[in-house]
mmCIF file of C-alpha atoms in Angstrom:
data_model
loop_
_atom_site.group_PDB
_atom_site.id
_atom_site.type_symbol
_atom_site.label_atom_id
_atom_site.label_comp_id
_atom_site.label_asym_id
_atom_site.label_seq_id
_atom_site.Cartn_x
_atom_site.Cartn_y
_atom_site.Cartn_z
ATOM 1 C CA UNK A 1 0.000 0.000 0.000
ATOM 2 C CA UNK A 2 1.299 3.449 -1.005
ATOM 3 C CA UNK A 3 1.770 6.236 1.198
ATOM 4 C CA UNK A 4 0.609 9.832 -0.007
ATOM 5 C CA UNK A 5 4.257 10.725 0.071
ATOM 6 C CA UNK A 6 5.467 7.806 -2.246
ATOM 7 C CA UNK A 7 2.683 8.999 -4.694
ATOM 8 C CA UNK A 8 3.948 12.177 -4.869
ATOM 9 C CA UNK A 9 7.448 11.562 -5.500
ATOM 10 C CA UNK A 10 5.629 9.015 -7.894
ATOM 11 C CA UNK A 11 4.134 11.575 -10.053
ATOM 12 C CA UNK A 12 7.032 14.560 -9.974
ATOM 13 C CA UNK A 13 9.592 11.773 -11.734
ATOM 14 C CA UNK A 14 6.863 10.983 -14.002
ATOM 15 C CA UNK A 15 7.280 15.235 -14.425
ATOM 16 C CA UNK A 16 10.841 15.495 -15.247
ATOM 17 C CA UNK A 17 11.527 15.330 -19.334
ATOM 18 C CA UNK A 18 14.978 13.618 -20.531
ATOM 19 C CA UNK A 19 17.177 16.258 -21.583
ATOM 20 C CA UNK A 20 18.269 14.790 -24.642
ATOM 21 C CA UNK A 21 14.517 15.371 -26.374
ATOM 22 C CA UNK A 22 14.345 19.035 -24.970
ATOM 23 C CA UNK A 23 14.225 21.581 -27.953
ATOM 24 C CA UNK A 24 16.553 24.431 -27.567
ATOM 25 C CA UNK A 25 15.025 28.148 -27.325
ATOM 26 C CA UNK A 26 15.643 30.021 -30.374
ATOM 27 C CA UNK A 27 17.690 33.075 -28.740
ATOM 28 C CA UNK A 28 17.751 35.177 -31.714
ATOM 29 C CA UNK A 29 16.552 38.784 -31.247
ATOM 30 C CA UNK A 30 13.427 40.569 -32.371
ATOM 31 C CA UNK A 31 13.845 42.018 -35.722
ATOM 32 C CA UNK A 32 13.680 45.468 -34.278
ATOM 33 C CA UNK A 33 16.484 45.075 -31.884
ATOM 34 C CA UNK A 34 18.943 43.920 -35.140
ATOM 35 C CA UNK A 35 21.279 46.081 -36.253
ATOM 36 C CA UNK A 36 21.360 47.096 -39.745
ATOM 37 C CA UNK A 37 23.787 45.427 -42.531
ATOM 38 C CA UNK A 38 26.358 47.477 -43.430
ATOM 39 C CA UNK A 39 26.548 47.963 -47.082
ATOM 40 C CA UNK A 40 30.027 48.527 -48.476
ATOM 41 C CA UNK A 41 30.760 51.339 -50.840
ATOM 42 C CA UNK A 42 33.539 49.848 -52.832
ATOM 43 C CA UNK A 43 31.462 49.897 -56.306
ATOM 44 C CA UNK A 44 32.037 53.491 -57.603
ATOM 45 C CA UNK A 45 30.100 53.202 -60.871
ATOM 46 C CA UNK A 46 27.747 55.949 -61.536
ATOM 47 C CA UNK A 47 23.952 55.632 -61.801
ATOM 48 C CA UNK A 48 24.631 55.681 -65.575
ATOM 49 C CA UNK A 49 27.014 53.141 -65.651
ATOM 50 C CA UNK A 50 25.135 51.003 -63.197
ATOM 51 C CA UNK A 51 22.273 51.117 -65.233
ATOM 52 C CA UNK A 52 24.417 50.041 -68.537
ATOM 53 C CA UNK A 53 23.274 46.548 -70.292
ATOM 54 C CA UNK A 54 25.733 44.009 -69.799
ATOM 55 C CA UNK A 55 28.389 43.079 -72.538
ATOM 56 C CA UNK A 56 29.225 39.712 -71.177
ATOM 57 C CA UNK A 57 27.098 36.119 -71.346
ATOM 58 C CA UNK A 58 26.709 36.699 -75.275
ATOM 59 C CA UNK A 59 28.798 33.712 -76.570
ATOM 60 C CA UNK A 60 27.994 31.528 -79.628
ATOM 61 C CA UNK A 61 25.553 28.707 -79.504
ATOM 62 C CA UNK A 62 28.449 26.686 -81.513
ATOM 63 C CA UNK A 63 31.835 26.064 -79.462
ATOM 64 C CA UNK A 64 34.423 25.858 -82.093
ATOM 65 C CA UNK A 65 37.761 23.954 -80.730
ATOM 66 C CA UNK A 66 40.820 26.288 -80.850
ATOM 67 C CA UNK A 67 42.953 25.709 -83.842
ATOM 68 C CA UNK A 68 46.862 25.768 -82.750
ATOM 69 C CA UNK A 69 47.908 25.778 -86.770
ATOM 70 C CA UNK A 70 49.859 28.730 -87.589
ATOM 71 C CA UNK A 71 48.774 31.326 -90.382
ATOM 72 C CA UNK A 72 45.188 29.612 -90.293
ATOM 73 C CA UNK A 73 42.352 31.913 -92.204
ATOM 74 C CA UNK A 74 39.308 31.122 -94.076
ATOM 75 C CA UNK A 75 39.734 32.450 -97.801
ATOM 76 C CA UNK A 76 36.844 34.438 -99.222
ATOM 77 C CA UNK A 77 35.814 32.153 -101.673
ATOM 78 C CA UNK A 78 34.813 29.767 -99.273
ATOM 79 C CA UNK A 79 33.060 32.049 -97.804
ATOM 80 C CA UNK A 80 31.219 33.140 -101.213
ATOM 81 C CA UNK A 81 30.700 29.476 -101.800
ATOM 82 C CA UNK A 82 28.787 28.539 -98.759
ATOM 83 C CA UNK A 83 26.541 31.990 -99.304
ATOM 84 C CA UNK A 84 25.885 31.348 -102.373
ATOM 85 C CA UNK A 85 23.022 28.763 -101.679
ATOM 86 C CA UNK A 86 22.238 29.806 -97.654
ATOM 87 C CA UNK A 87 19.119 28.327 -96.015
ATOM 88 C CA UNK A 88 16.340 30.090 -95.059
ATOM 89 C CA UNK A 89 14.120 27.084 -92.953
ATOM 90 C CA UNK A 90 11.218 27.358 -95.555
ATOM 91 C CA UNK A 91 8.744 24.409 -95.473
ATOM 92 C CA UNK A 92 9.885 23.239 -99.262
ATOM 93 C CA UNK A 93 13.277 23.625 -98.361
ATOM 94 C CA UNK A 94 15.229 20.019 -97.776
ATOM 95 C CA UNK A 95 18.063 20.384 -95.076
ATOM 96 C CA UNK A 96 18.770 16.807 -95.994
ATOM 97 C CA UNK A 97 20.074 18.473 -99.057
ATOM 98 C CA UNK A 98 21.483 21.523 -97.389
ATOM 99 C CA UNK A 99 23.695 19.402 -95.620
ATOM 100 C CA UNK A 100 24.723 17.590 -98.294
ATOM 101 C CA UNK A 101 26.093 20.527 -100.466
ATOM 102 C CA UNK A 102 27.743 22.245 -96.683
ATOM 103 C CA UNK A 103 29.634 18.932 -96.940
ATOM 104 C CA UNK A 104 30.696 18.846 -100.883
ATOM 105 C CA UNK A 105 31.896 22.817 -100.718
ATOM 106 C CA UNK A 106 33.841 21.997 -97.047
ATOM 107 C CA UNK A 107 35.468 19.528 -98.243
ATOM 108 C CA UNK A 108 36.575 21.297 -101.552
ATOM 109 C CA UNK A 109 39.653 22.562 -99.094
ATOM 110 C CA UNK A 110 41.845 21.275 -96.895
ATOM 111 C CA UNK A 111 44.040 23.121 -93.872
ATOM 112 C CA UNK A 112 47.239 21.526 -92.177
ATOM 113 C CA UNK A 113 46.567 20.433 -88.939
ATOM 114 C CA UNK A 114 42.777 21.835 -88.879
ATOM 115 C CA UNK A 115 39.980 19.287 -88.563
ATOM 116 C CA UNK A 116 37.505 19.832 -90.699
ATOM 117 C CA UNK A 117 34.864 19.342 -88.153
ATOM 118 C CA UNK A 118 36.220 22.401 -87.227
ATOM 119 C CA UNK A 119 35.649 24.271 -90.439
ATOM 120 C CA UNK A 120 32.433 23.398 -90.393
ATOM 121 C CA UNK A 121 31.547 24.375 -87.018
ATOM 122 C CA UNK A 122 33.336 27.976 -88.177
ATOM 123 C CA UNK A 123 31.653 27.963 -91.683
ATOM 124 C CA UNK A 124 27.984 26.782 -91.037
ATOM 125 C CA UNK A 125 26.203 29.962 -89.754
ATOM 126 C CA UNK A 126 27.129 31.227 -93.151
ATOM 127 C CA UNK A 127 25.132 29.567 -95.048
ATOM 128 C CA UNK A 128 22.146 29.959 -92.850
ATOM 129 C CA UNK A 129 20.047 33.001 -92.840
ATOM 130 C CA UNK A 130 15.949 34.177 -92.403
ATOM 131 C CA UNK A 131 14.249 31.806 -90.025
ATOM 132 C CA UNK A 132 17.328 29.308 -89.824
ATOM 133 C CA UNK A 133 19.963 32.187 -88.914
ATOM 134 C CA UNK A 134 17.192 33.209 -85.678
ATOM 135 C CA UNK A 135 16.556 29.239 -84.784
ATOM 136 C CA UNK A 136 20.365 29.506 -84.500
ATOM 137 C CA UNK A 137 20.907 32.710 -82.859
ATOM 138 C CA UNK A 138 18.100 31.475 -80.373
ATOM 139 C CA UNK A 139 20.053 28.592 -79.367
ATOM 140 C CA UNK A 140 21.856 28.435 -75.860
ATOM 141 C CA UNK A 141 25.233 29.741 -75.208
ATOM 142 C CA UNK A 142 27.815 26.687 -75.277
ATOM 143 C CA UNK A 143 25.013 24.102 -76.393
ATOM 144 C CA UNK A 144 26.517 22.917 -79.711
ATOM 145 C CA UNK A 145 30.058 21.477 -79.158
ATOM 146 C CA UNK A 146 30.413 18.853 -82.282
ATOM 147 C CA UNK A 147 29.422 18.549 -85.697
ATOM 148 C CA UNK A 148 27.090 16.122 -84.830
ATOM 149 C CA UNK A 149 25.551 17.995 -82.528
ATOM 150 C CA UNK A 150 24.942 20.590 -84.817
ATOM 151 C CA UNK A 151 23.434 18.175 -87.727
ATOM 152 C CA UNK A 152 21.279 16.618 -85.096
ATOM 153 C CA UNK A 153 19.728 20.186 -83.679
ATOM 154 C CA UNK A 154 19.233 21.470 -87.706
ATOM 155 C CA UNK A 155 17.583 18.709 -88.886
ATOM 156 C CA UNK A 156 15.127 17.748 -86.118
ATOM 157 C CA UNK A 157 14.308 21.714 -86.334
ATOM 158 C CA UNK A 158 13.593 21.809 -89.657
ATOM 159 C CA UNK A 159 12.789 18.310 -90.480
ATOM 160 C CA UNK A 160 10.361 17.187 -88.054
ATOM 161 C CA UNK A 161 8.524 13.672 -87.314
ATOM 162 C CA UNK A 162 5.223 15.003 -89.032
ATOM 163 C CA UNK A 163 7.228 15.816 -92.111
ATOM 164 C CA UNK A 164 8.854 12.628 -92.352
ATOM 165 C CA UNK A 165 5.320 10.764 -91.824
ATOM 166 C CA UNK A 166 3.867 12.994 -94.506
ATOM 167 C CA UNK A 167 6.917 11.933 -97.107
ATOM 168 C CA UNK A 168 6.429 8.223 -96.079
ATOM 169 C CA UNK A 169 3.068 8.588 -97.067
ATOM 170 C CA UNK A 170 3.401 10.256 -99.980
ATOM 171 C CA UNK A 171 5.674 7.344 -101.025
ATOM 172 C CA UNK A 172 3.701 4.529 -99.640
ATOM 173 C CA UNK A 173 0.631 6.017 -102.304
ATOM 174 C CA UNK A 174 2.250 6.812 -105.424
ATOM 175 C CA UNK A 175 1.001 6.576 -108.738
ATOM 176 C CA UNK A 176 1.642 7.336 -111.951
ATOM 177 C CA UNK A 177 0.044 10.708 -113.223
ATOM 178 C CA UNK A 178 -2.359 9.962 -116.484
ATOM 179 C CA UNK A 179 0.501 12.019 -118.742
ATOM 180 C CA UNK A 180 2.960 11.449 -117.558
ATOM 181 C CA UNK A 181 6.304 9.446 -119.073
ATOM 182 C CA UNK A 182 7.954 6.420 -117.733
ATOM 183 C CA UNK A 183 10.865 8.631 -117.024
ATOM 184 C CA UNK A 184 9.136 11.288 -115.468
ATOM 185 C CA UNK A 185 7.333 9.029 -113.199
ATOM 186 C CA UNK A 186 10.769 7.243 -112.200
ATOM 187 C CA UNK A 187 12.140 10.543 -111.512
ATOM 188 C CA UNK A 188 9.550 11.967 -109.271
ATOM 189 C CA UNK A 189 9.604 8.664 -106.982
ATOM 190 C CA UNK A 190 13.110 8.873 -106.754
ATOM 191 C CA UNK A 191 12.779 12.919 -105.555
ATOM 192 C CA UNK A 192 10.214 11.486 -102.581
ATOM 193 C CA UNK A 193 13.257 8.859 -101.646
ATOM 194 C CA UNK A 194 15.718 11.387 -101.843
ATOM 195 C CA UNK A 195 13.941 13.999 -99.736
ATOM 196 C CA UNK A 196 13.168 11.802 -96.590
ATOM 197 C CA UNK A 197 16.393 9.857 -96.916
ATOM 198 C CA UNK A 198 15.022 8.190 -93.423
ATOM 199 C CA UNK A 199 12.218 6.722 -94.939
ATOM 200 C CA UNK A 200 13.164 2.942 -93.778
ATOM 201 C CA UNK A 201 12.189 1.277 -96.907
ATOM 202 C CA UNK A 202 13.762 -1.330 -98.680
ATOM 203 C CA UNK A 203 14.919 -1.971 -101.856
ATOM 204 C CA UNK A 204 12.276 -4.960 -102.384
ATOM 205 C CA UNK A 205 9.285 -2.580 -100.915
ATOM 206 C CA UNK A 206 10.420 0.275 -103.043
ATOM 207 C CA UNK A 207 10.481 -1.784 -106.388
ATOM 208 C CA UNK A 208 7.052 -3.493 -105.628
ATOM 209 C CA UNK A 209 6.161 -0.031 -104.528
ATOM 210 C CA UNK A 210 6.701 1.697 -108.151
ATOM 211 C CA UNK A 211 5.818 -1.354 -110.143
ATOM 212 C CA UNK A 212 2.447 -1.339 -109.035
ATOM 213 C CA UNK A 213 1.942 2.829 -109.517
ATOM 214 C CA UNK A 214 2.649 2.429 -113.013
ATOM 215 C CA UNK A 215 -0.400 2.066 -115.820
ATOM 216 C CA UNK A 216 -1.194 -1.171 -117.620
ATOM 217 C CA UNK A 217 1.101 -0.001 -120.889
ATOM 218 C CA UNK A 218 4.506 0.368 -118.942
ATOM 219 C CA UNK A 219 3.362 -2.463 -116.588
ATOM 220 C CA UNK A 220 3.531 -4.485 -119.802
ATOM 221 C CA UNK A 221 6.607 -3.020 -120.752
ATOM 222 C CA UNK A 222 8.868 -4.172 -118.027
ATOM 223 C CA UNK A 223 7.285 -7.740 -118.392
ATOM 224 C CA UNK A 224 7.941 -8.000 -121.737
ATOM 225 C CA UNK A 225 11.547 -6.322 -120.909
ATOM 226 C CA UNK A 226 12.049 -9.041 -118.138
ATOM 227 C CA UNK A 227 11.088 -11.748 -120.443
ATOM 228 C CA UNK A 228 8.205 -12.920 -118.383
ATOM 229 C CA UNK A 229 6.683 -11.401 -115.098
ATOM 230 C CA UNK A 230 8.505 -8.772 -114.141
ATOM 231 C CA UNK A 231 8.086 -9.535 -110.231
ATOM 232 C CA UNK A 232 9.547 -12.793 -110.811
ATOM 233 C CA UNK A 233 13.212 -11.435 -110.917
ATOM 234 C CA UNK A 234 15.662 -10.547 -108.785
ATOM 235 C CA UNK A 235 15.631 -6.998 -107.092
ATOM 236 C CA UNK A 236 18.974 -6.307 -108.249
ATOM 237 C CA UNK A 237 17.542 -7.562 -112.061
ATOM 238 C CA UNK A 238 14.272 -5.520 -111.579
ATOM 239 C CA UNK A 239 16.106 -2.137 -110.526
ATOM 240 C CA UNK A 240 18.480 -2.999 -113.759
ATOM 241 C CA UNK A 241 15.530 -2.849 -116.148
ATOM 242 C CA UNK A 242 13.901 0.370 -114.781
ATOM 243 C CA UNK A 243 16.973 2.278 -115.009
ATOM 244 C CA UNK A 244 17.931 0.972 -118.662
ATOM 245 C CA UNK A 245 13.955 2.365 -119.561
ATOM 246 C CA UNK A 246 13.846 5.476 -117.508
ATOM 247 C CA UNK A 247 17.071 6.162 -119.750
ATOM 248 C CA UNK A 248 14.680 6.517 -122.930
ATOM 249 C CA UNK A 249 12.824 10.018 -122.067
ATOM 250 C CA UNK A 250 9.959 9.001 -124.355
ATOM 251 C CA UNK A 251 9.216 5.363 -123.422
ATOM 252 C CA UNK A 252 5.569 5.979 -123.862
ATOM 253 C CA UNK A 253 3.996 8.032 -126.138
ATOM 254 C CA UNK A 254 1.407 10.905 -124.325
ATOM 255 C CA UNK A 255 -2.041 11.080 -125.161
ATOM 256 C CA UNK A 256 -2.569 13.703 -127.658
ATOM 257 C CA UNK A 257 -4.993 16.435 -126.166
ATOM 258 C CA UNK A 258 -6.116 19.586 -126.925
ATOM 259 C CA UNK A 259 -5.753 22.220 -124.050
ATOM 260 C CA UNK A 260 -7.062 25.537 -123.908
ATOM 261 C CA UNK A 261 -5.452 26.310 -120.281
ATOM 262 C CA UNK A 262 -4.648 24.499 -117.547
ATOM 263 C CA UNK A 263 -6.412 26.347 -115.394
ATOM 264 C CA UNK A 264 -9.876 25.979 -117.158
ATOM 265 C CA UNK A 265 -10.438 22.547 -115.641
ATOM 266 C CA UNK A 266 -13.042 22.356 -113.395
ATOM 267 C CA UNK A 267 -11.611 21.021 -109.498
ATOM 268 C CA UNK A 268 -12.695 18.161 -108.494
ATOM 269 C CA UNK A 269 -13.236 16.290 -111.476
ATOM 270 C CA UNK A 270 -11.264 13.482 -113.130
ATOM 271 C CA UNK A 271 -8.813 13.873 -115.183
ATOM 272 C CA UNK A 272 -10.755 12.333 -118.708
ATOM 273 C CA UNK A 273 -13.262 14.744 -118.224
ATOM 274 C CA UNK A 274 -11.549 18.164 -117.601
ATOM 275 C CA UNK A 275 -9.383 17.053 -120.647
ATOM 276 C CA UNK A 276 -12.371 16.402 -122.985
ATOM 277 C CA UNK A 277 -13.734 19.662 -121.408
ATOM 278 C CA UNK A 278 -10.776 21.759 -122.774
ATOM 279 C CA UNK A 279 -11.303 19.989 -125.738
ATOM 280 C CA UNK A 280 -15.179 21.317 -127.188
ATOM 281 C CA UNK A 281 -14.027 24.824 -125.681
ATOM 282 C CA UNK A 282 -11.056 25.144 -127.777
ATOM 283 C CA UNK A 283 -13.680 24.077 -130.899
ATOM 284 C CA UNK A 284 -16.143 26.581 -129.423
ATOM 285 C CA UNK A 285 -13.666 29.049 -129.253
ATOM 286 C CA UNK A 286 -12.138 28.267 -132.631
ATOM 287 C CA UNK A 287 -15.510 28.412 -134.319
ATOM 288 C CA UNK A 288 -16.119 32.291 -132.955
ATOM 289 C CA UNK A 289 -12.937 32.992 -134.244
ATOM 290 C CA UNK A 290 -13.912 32.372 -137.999
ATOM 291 C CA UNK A 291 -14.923 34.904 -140.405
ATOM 292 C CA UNK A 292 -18.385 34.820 -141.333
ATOM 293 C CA UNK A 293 -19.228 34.284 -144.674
ATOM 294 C CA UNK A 294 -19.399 36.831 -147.003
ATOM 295 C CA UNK A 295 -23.145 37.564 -148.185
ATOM 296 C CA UNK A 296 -24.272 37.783 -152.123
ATOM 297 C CA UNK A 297 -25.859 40.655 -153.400
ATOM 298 C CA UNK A 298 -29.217 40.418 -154.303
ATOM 299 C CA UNK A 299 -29.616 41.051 -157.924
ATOM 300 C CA UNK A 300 -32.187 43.227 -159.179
ATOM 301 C CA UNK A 301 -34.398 41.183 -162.014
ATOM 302 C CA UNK A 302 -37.376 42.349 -163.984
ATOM 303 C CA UNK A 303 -40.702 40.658 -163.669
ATOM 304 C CA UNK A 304 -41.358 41.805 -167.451
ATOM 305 C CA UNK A 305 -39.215 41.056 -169.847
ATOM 306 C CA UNK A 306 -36.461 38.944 -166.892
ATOM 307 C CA UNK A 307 -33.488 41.611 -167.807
ATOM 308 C CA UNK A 308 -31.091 42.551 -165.096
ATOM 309 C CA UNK A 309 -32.950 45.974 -164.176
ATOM 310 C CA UNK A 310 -35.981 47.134 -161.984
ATOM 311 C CA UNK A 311 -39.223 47.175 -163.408
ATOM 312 C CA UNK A 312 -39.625 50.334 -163.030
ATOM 313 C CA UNK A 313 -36.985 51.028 -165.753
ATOM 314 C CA UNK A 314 -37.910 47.712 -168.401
ATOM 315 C CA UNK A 315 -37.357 49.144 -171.832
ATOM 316 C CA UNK A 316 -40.192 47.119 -173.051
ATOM 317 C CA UNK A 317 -42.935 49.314 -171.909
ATOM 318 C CA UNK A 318 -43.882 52.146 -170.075
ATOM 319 C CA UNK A 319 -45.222 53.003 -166.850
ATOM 320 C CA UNK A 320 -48.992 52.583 -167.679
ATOM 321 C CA UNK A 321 -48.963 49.618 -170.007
ATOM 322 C CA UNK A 322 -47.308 47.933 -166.881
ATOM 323 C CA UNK A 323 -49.882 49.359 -164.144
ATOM 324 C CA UNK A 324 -52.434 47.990 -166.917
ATOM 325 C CA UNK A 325 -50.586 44.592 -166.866
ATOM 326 C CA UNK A 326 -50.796 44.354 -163.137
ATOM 327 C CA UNK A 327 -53.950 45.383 -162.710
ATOM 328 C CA UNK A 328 -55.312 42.846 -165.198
ATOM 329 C CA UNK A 329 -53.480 40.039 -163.180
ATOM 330 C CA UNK A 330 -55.038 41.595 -160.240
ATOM 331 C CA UNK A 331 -58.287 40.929 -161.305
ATOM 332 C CA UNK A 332 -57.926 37.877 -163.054
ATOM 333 C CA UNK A 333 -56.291 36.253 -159.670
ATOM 334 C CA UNK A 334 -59.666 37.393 -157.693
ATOM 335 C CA UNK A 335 -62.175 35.985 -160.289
ATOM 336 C CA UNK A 336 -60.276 32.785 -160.341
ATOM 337 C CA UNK A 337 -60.120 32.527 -156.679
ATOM 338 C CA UNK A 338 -63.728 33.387 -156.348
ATOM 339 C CA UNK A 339 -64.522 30.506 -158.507
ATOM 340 C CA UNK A 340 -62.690 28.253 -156.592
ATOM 341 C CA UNK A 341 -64.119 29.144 -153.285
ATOM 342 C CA UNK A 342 -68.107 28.961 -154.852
ATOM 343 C CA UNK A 343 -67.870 25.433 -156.932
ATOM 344 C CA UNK A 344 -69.271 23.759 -154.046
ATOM 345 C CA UNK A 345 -72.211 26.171 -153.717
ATOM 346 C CA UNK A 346 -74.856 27.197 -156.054
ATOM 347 C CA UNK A 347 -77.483 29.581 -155.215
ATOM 348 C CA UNK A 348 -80.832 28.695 -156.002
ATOM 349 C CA UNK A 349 -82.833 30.220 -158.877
ATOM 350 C CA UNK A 350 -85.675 32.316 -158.573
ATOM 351 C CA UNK A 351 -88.931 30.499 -160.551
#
């Protein structure tokens, strides 16, 4: 049994708190009872020059290594060369091919001792200007630092995924246009390969790919060229044949049509039609353009004596024997169409 003094001594140990879990008491001063920080006055620029924009932090997006060669120097005609055909970053621009003519002119000359990465790096913003030269400009400080870093960063600007979907497309649904050549047909597929040289197609799917565009005539062609079905070869056989006919500009004969302008066809319609269309307008049109024909004179001829004068002035009679003439005709004509009208009727006679 506990004693009322053992309870209490109970309870005030129960009371004390370990020190260790005791937060300390933040001792700082009121803000009011803080002294002031003491600003240094080492900085003796003027308001003006205080207030001056700042001339550093302005670097080049492109890092170009430092070249140790001695008596290094880009020659003007490079320069000329690489402005001559800049890039502007319009949407029918290809900086697939842009890249590929940076490359030829670059490596027209060579430096001792220079990479020619490092040409490149120097030359490239020369041949960029418009849109490309402010995608550039925009570009952070330091952020380029290789040539391949630079390729990547241009083309994925300029040549994004939708673009290279819309080419792959374009591809995928060729066909032949209704006039146009063997040749020219060959030579526009080959433009959509060579503007999305990403496209991921193979040799095989790009063969089947063309064959199959073309009309029944040059279909027919490459059979009879491959002896046999033209499918049944090998790719390397198949691309052999196209090349050796694409070689003959006029391997098929275009359909002879009459066209007024290409821009009378009506939208929307097939081709057939808008070509027969321009056909009857250009006879339409041809038709108004002819002379009329000229119209004969009316001869005068005399109802008298049939001489090549008015009646008035026949030589065979006068003036009255002719009113006397016509006004015996005159007369005769109504007796004889009396008569005619009054054969079916007789009156009756008076007793």
């Amino acid at each position: 049994m506990r004693t009322r003094s053992q309870s209490r001594n109970c309870n005030r140990q129960q009371q004390q708190v370990n020190p260790t879990f005791v937060e300390p008491f933040n001792l700082v001063e009121p803000i009011e009872n803080q002294a002031p920080p003491v600003v240094t006055m080492d900085d003796t620029r003027t308001m003006a020059q205080l207030l001056e924009a700042p001339t550093v932090g302005y670097e080049d997006a492109i890092v170009v290594p430092e070249i140790t060669a001695d008596n290094f120097e880009l020659k003007h005609g490079l320069l000329t060369l690489v402005q001559n055909k800049q890039f502007f970053g319009h949407d029918k621009e290809d900086p697939h091919a842009h890249i590929r003519y940076f490359n030829k002119i670059t490596s027209t000359m060579k430096f001792p001792n220079v990479p020619s990465t490092s040409v490149k790096l120097m030359l490239f913003p020369f041949s960029l200007e418009g849109a490309a030269r402010i995608w550039l400009e925009k570009e952070p400080p330091r952020s380029i630092l290789t040539w391949d870093d630079l390729v990547s960063k241009f083309i994925n600007k300029f040549f994004p995924p939708s673009k290279t979907t819309n080419l792959r497309n374009e591809i995928t649904r060729f066909q032949q246009r209704f006039d146009e050549t063997f040749y020219e047909a060959w030579d526009r597929f080959n433009d959509l390969l060579r503007a999305c040289p990403h496209h991921g197609f193979s040799e095989l799917h790009q063969l089947d790919t063309f064959y199959n565009a073309l009309n029944s005539n040059d279909q027919d062609s490459l059979n009879s060229a491959a002896g046999g079905n033209f499918l049944d070869k090998m790719p390397r056989d198949c691309l052999r044949i196209i090349e050796s006919k694409s070689k003959v500009r006029n391997s098929r004969n275009k359909p002879v049509v009459a066209k007024v302008s290409s821009s009378t066809s009506t939208p929307g319609i097939s081709p057939d039609v808008a070509e027969l269309k321009d056909m009857v307008k250009a006879l339409l049109l041809d038709k108004k353009t002819q002379a009329p024909a000229p119209v004969k004179a009316v001869e005068e001829s005399c109802v008298t004596c049939g001489g090549a004068h008015s009646y008035r002035n026949c030589p065979a009679t006068d003036g009255n024997v002719y009113r006397d003439n016509i006004q015996e005709y005159v007369s005769q004509s109504v007796a004889t169409n009396y008569n005619q009208g009054n054969t079916s009727y007789r009156a009756p006679i008076a007793n």
